[in-house]
Each structure stands twice: as C-alpha cells, then as structure tokens.
Short mmCIF file of C-alpha atoms in Angstrom, two decimals:
data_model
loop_
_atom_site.label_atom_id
_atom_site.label_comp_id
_atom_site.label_asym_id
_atom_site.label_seq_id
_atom_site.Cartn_x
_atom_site.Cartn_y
_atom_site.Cartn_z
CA UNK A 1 -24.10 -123.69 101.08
CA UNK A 2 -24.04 -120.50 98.96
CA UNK A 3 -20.97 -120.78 97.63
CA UNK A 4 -21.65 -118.75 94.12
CA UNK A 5 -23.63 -116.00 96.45
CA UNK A 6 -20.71 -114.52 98.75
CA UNK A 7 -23.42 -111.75 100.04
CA UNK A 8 -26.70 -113.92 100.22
CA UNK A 9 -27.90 -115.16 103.39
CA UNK A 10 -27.32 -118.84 104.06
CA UNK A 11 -30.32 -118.75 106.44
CA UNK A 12 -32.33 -117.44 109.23
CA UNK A 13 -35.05 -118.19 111.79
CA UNK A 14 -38.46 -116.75 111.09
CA UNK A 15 -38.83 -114.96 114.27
CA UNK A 16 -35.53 -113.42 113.83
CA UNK A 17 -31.88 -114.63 114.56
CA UNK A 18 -28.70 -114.05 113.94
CA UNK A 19 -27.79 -115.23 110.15
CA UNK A 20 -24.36 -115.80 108.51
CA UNK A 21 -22.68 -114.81 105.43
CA UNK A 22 -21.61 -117.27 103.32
CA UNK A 23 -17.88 -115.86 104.34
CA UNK A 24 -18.73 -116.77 108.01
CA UNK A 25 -19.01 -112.95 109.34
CA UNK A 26 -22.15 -113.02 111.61
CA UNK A 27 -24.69 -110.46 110.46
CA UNK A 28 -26.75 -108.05 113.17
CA UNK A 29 -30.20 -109.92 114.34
CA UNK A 30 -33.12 -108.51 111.99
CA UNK A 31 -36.26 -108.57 113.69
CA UNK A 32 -38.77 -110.14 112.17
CA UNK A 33 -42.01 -108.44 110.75
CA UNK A 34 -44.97 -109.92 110.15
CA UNK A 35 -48.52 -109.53 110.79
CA UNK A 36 -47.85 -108.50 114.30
CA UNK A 37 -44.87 -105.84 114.37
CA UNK A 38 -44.37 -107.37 118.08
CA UNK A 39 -44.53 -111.08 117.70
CA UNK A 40 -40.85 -111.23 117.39
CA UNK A 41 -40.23 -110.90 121.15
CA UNK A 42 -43.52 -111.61 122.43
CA UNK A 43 -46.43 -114.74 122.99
CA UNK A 44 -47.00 -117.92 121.09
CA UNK A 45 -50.01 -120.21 121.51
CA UNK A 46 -49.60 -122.37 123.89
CA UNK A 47 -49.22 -126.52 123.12
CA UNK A 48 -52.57 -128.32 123.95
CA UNK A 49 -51.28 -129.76 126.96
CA UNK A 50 -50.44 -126.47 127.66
CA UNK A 51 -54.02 -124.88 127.20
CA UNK A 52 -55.06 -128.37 129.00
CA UNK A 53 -52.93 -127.59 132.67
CA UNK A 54 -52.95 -123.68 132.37
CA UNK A 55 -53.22 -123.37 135.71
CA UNK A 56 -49.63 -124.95 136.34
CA UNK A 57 -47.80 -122.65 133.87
CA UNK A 58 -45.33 -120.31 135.41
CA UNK A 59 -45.88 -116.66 136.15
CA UNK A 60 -43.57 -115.62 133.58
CA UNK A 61 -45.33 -114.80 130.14
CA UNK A 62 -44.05 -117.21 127.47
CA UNK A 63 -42.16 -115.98 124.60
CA UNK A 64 -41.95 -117.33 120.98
CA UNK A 65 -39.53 -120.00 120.13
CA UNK A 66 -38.33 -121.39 116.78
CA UNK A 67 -40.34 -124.01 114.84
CA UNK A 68 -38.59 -126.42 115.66
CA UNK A 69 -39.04 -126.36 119.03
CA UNK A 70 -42.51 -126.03 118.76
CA UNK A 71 -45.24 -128.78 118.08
CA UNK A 72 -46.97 -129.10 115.24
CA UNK A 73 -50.68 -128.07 116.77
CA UNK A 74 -48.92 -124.66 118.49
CA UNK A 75 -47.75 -123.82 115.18
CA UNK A 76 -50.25 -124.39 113.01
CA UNK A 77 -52.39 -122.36 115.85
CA UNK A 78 -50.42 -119.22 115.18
CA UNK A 79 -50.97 -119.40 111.60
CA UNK A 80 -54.31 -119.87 111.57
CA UNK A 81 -54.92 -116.79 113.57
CA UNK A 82 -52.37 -115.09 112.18
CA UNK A 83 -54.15 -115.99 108.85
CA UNK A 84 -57.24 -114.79 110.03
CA UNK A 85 -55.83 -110.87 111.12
CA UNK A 86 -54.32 -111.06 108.07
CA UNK A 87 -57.39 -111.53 106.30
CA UNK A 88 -59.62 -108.83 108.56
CA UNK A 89 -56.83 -106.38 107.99
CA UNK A 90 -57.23 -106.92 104.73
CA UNK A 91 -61.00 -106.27 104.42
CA UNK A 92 -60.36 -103.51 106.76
CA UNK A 93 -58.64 -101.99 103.59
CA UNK A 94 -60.81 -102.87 101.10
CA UNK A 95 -63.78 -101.52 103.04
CA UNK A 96 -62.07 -98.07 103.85
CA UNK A 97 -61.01 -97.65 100.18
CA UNK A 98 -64.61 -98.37 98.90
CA UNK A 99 -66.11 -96.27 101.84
CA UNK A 100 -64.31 -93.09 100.73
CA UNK A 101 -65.31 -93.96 97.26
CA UNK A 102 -68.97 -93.90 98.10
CA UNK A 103 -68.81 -91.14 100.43
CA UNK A 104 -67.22 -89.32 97.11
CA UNK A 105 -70.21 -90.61 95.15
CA UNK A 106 -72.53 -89.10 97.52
CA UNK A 107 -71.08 -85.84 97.24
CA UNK A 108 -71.10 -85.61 93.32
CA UNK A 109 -74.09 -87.03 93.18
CA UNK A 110 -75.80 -84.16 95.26
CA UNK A 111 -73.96 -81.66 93.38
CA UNK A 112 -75.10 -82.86 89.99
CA UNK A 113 -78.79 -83.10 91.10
CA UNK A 114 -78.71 -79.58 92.92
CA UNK A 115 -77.02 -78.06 90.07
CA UNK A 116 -79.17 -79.34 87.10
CA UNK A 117 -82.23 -79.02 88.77
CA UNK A 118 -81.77 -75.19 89.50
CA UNK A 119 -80.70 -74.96 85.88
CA UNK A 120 -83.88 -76.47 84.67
CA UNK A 121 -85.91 -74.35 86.94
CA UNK A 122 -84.42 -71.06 85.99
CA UNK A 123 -84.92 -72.70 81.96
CA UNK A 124 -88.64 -72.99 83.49
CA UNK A 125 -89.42 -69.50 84.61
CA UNK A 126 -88.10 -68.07 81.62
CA UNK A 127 -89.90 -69.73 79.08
CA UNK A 128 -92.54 -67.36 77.71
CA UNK A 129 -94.17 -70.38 75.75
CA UNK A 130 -94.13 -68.16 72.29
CA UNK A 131 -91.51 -68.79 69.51
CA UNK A 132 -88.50 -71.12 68.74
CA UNK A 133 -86.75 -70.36 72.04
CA UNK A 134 -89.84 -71.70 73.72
CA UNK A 135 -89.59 -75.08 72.22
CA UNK A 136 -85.65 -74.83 73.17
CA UNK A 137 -86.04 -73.64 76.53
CA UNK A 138 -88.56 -76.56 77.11
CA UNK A 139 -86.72 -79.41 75.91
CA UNK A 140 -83.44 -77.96 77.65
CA UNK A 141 -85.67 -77.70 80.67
CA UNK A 142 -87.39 -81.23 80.26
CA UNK A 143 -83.78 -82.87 79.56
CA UNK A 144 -82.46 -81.32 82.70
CA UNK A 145 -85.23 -82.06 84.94
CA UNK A 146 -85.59 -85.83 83.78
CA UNK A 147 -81.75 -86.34 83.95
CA UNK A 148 -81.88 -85.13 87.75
CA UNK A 149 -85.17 -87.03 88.29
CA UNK A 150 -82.51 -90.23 87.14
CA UNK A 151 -79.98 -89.33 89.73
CA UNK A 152 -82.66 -88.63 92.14
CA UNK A 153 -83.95 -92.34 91.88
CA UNK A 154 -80.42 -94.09 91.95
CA UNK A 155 -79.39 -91.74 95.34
CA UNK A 156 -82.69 -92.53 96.49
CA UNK A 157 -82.72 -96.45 96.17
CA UNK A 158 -79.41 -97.30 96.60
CA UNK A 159 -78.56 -94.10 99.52
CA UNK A 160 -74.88 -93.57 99.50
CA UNK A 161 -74.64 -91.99 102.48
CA UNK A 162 -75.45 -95.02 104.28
CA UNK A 163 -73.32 -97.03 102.03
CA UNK A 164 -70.64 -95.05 102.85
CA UNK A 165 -71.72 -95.22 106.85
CA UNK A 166 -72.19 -99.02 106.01
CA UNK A 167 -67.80 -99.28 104.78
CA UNK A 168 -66.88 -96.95 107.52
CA UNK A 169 -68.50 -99.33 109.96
CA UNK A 170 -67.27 -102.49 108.70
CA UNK A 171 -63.70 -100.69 108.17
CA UNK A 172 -63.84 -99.76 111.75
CA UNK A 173 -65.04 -103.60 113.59
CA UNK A 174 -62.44 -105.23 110.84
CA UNK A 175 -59.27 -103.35 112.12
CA UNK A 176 -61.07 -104.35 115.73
CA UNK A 177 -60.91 -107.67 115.27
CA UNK A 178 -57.16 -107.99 113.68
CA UNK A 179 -56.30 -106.45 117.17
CA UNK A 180 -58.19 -108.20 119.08
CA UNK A 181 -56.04 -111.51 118.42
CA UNK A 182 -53.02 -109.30 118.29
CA UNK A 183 -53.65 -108.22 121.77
CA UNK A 184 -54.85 -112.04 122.45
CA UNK A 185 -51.60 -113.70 121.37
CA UNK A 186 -49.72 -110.93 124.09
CA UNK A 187 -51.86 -112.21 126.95
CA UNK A 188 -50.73 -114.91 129.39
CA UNK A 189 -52.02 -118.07 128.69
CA UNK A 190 -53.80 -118.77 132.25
CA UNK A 191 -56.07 -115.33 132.08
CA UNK A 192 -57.28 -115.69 128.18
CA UNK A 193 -59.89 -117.92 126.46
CA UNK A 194 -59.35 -121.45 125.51
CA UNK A 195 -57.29 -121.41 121.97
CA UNK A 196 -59.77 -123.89 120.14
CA UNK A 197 -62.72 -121.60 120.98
CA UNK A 198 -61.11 -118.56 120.70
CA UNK A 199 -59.99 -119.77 117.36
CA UNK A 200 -63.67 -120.66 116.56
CA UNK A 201 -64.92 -117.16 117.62
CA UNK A 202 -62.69 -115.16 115.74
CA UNK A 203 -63.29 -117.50 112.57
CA UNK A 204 -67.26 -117.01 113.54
CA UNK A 205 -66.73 -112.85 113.67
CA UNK A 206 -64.79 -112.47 110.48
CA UNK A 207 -67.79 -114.36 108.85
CA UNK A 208 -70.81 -112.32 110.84
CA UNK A 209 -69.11 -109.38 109.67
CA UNK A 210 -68.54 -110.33 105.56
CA UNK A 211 -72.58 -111.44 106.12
CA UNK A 212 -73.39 -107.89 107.69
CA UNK A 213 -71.35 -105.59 105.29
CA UNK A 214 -71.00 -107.00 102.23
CA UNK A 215 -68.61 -105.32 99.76
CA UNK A 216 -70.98 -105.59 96.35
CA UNK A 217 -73.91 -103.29 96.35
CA UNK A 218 -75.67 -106.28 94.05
CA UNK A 219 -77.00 -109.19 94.69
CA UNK A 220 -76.23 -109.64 98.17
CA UNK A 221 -76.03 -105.91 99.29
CA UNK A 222 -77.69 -104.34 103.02
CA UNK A 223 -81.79 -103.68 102.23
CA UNK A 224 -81.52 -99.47 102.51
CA UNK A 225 -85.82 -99.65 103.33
CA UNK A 226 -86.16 -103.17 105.41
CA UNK A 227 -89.47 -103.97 106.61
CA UNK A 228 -88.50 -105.08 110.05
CA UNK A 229 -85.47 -102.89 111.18
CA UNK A 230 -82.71 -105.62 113.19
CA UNK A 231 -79.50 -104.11 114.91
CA UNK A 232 -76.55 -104.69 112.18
CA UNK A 233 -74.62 -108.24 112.56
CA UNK A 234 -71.58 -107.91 113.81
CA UNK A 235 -70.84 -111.07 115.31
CA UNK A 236 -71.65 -114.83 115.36
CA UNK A 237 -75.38 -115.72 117.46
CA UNK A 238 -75.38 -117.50 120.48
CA UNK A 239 -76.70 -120.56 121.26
CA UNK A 240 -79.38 -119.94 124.00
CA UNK A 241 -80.64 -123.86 123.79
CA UNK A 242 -77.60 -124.36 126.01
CA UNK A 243 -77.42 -124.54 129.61
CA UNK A 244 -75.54 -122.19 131.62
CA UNK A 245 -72.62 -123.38 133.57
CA UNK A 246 -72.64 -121.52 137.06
CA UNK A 247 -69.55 -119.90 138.38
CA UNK A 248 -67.46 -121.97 140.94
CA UNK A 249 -65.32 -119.05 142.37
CA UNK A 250 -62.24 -120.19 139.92
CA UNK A 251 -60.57 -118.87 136.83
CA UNK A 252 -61.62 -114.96 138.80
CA UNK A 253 -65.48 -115.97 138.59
CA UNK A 254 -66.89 -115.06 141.14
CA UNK A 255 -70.75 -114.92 141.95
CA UNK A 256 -70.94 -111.50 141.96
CA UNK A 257 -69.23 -111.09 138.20
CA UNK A 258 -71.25 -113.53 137.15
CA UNK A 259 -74.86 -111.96 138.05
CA UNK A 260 -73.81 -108.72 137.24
CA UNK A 261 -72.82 -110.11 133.24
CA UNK A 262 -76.14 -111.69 133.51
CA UNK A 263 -78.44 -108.62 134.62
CA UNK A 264 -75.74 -106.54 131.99
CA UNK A 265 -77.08 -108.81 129.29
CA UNK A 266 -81.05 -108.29 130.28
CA UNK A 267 -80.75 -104.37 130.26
CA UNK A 268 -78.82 -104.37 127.17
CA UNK A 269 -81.61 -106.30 125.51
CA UNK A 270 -84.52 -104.62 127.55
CA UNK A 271 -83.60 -101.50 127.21
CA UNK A 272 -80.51 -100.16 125.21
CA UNK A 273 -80.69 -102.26 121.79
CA UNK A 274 -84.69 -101.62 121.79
CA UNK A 275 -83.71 -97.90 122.12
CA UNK A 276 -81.44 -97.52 118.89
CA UNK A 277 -83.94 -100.42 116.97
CA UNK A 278 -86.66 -97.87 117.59
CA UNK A 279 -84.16 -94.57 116.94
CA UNK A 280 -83.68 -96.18 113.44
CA UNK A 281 -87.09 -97.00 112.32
CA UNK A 282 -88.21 -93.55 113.19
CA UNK A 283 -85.57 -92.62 110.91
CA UNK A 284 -86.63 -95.24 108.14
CA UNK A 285 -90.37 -93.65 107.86
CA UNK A 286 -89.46 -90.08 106.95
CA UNK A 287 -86.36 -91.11 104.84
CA UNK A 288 -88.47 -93.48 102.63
CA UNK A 289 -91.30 -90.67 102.25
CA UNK A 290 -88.33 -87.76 100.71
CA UNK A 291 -87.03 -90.38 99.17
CA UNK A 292 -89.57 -91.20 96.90
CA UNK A 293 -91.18 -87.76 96.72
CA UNK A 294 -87.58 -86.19 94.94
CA UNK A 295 -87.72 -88.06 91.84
CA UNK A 296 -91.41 -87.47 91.98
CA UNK A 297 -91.53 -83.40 91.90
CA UNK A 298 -88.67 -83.89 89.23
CA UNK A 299 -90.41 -86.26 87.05
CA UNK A 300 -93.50 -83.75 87.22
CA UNK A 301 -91.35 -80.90 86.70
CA UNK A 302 -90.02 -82.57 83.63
CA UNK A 303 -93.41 -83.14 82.31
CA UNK A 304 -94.57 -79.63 82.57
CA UNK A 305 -91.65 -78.34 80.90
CA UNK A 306 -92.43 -80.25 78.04
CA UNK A 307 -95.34 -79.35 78.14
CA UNK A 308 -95.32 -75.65 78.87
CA UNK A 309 -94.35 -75.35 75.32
CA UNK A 310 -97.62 -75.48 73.70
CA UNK A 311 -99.45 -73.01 72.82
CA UNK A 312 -102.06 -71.77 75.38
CA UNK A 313 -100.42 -73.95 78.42
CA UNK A 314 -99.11 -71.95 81.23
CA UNK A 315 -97.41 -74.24 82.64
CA UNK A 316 -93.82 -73.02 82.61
CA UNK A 317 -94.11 -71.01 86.53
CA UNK A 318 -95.38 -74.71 87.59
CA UNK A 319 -92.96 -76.71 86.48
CA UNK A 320 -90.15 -74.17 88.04
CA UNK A 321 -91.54 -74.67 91.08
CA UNK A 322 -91.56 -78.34 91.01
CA UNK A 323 -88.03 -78.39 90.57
CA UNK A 324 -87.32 -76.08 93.34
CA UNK A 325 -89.27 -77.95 95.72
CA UNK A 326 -87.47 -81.06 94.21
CA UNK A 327 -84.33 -80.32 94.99
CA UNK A 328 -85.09 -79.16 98.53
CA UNK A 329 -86.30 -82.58 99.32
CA UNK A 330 -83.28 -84.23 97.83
CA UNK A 331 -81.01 -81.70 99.67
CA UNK A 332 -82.94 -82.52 102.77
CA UNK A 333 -82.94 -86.25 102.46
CA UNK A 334 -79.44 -86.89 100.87
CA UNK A 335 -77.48 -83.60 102.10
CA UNK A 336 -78.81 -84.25 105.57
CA UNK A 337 -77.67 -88.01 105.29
CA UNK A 338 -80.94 -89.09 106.97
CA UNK A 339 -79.90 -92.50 105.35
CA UNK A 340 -76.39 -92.24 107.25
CA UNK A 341 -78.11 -91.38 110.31
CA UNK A 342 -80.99 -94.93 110.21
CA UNK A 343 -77.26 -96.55 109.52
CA UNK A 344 -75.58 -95.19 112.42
CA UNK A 345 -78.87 -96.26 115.53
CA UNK A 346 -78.68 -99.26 113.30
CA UNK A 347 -75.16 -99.83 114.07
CA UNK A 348 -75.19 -98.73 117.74
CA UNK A 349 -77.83 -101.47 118.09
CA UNK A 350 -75.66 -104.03 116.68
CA UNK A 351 -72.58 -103.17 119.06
CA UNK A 352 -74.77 -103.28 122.07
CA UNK A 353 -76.31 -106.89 120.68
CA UNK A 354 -73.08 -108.19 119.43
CA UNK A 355 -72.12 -107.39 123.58
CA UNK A 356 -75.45 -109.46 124.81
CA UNK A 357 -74.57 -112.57 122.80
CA UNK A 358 -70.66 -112.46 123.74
CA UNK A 359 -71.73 -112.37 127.16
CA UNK A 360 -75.11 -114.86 126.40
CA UNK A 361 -72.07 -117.61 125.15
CA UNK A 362 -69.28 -117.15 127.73
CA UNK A 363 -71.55 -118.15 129.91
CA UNK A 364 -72.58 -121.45 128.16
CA UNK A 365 -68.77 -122.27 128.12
CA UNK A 366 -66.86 -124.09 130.87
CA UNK A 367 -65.04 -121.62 133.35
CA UNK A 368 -61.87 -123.16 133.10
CA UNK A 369 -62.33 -122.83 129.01
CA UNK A 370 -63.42 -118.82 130.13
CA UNK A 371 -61.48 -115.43 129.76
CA UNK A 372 -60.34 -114.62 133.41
CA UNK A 373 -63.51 -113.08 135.01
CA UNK A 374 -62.27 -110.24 136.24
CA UNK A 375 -60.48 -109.26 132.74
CA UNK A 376 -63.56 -110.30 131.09
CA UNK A 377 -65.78 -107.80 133.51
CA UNK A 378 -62.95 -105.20 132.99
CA UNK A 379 -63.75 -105.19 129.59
CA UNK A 380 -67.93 -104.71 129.14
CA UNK A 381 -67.03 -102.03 131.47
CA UNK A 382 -64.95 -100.44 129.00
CA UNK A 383 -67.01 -101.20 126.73
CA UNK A 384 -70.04 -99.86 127.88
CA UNK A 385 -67.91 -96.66 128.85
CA UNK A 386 -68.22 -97.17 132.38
CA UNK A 387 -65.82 -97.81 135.43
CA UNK A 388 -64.81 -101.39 135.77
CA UNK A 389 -66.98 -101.86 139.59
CA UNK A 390 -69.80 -104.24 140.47
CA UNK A 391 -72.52 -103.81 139.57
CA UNK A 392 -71.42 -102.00 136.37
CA UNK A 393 -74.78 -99.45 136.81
CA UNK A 394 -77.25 -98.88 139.43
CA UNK A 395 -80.97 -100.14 139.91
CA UNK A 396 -82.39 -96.62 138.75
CA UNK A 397 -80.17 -96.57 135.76
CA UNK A 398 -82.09 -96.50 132.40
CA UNK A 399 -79.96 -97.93 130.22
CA UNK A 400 -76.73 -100.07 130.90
CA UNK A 401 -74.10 -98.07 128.16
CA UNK A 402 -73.09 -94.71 128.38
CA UNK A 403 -70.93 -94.65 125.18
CA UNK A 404 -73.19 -93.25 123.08
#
C-alpha cells in the first residue's frame, strides 16, 4: 500500500491500465509508450504453440495482453526484439549525428585547403626574389602551401565525403530495420515469418550492418581505395550449401511466385549488382589518381617557394602555378565528392545483393516457417520499384530494379 504517498500510484500494467490512487479514486488509462508508440493496442508474439498451429488461429489479429497472462517464451520474445529496435534506433542516432559531423568536416576542410592555397599562390607570384620581403614572402608562401599539402593528404586518405555518404547510409538501413520489426510485431501471425528465425534474422542484420559501417574511422574503419570493389554489407550471407525446399501451393506459394523470386535473384546478380560493382570501380580509378596528385602539386609548390628565394632562382611564377593547379584537383576530387559518389554505386550494389540473399535464404527455409508468398512477392516488387505482378519484369528487360 502507499499509505505515506496519498498521490503516488499504487500500480499499473505495463501496456497501460487503469491505476488507483492510494485514496481509491480511479485515475484515466495512460497509454503506454515504449519502443513502439502503437504496441499498447496492437500485436504480441505469438506463444510457440501458437507459431507451431498458425494455421488454426482465428481471423482476428491478436492484441497484447498483460504479463501475466502471457508465457514466459512470448514474453521474453517481445523483449528481445523490442531490445533489438531499441538498439538499431539507437545506432540510427549515433550514425546520423556523426554523419552530419563529417559532412561538416568535409566542408571546412575544403574551405581551408582552397583558401590557403590561393593565399600561398598569390604570396608566390609576388615574390620578386630580391630583399627581406623575398625571404618573407617565401616562407609565408612555403608555410601555406605545406599546411594545405597536410590537409590535402588527410581529405585525400581518409575522404570525408564518403564517410559522411558511409553514416548517412548506415543511418538510413538502421531506422529500416527498427521498423521493420515494428511493422512485423503489427502483422497477423499466420502471414509473417516464423518468430525464432525472424528473431535470428534481425539479430543477423543489426550485426551485418555494425560489420559494414563501422562508427570509428580507426582500426576497423571501410578501406576508401579497396583493391577488389564488393557491394557494401548490409545484411547477413546466405547459406547456398543448402537445398532448396520447393513450393507446395501452401502458406500463398505458389509455383509461379516461386520461379519468378528465383529468376528475380539470377538477374539481380547477373545483371544489376554487376552494374553498380562496375559503376564504382570506374569511380575508384580516377578518384585515387586526384587524390594523390593534390598533395603532390602542393608539396611541389611548397618546395619552390622555398626555394624561389634564392638568389638567381626564378622559381616564384612556378610554384604559383603549382598551387593553382593544386587546388583545382582538390576542388575537383573533394568538392565534386567523387569519393561520395564510388560510396553511393557501392551502396546501390549492396541493396540489390542484400535483396538476392534474402530471397537466396527464404527459399532454403520451410514454407510453413515462410513469410506469406504473396506478401513476400508484394514486397521485392516494392522494392525493386515495380508493380507487384508475375513475373515482376519481362524477358527483354535489362535489369530487374527500376529504383535507381
């Protein structure tokens, strides 16, 4: 009781109810919010003999119920995924917050090169190379130019513009998965994935993505110059050594569905990853060449300033020009975000091969354990930004997505 509390709650249910005042005055129901806003009045997992005999369940869609009237494994279900949105939410966040932080880097980090390079040019082309305000003019000029050949190397190795594409991306499939098992926990039982792989799957994604976008740039941060370009990982790998299980017209798989995942799966691989993997490595070539040949010209340039100040040397209208053409290339290479660009074919190769494998292990998994088929179908469709029909694309048809 809380008798020395007249206004403190004596108690109330989780998932909302209708708690009394000490005093006995009921109190208006509060709903409750948690990870899911909606949860209060919508779906809980299902028991396991529940997810066992789905196909006996009622009609009706299941709504939450207290604790207590709930067995252990259904509850501890719910707050494991709820654990696991909770935690992609979370690095949803962090990943935003660090992406606008890098993308802010990249900016200041252009300015400050463009800016002291010009400066050190215009020191350049005014040095006469007679007198004290040579040797001041030459050192300003060399300090300038070697500082900017600095920032030049760091913008160059490390390429914030695709670390910033890199947080944006991880940001994005982060807040994607959270939903995902939001919108899962809403769906009735019979049409959605069996809860112990489902649970596995989500648990497997979270993981493929903390692997694929790290948050530290050091030790374990993305290569920005791989030698063998791979579409970004943004989900677990499937296990081709098993067998597909054919469909037996049941759980809405049909024949039909089930070829048309299957020749879905060989175009995306054929055709539509092997188009972005190649999109990105011609972007790798030319992006590796300016950015090595930035902090070159600048490094030269600050070498001829330095020396343009002796006596006889000419050098001064050489080493201006250096820096000019040294911070075109960085302007080219960092302002046009050619690093952001090899980021984003990257990542439009890793959505379409994150798509294969999901299809690749649904159908290594028992039907009855399967997402209805026609949901399932409904939603590569909609993924690939195409109508929900079979077959999802025609014969003549390059490429199987139109989304990008």
């Amino acid at each position: 009781m809380c008798t020395h509390l007249p206004t403190m709650l004596c108690g109330m249910s989780p998932f909302g109810g209708k708690p009394m005042f000490s005093n006995g005055l009921a109190y208006p129901k509060i709903p409750y919010f948690g990870i899911f806003p909606t949860l209060a009045a919508s779906i809980t997992l299902c028991s396991s003999e529940n997810w066992k005999n789905r196909t006996t369940l009622p009609k009706t869609i299941i709504h939450c119920v207290t604790p207590t009237a709930t067995h252990n494994g259904s509850s501890q279900g719910l707050i494991q995924l709820r654990n696991i949105a909770l935690a992609a939410q979370d690095r949803s966040e962090m990943h935003a917050i660090i992406g606008v932080q890098r993308d802010n880097w990249n900016k200041l980090c252009h300015m400050t090169v463009n800016v002291t390079t010009i400066a050190a040019a215009m020191l350049a082309a005014m040095n006469t190379g007679v007198g004290s305000t040579a040797w001041s003019m030459s050192v300003a000029a060399f300090l300038l130019n070697g500082g900017a050949a600095g920032f030049m190397y760091l913008a160059s190795k490390y390429q914030p513009s695709q670390l910033a594409e890199e947080q944006r991306t991880a940001s994005r499939f982060h807040k994607l998965l959270a939903r995902d098992i939001e919108t899962t926990l809403l769906i009735d039982p019979r049409l959605r994935k069996d809860a112990h792989l489902y649970m596995e799957e989500v648990m497997g994604r979270l993981q493929a993505l903390d692997v694929g976008f790290p948050l530290p740039l050091k030790p374990n941060g993305l290569e920005k110059f791989p030698k063998v370009v791979a579409p970004s990982v943004l989900g677990p790998v499937a296990d081709l050594n098993e067998t597909e299980i054919p469909a037996n017209n049941t759980n809405g798989w049909t024949d039909a569905i089930t070829n048309d995942l299957k020749r879905t799966a060989d175009k995306l691989h054929t055709s539509d990853i092997a188009k972005y993997v190649r999109a990105a490595r011609n972007k790798e070539t030319p992006n590796k060449r300016l950015a090595i040949s930035a902090p070159v010209f600048a490094a030269v340039a600050a070498v001829l300033s330095l020396l343009g100040c002796w006596p006889g040397i000419h050098l001064a209208g050489v080493a201006a020009a250096c820096s000019i053409v040294a911070v075109l290339v960085s302007s080219f290479s960092n302002g046009g975000q050619i690093g952001m660009i090899f980021e984003l074919y990257r990542n439009c190769a890793g959505y379409y091969a994150e798509m294969e494998q999901d299809i690749q292990s649904t159908m290594r998994i028992p039907v009855c354990q399967r997402e209805d088929g026609e949901l399932y179908h409904q939603k590569i469709a909609l993924q690939l930004g195409r109508r929900d029909q079979t077959p999802l694309f025609s014969s003549e048809e390059k490429t199987a997505g139109k989304l990008f």
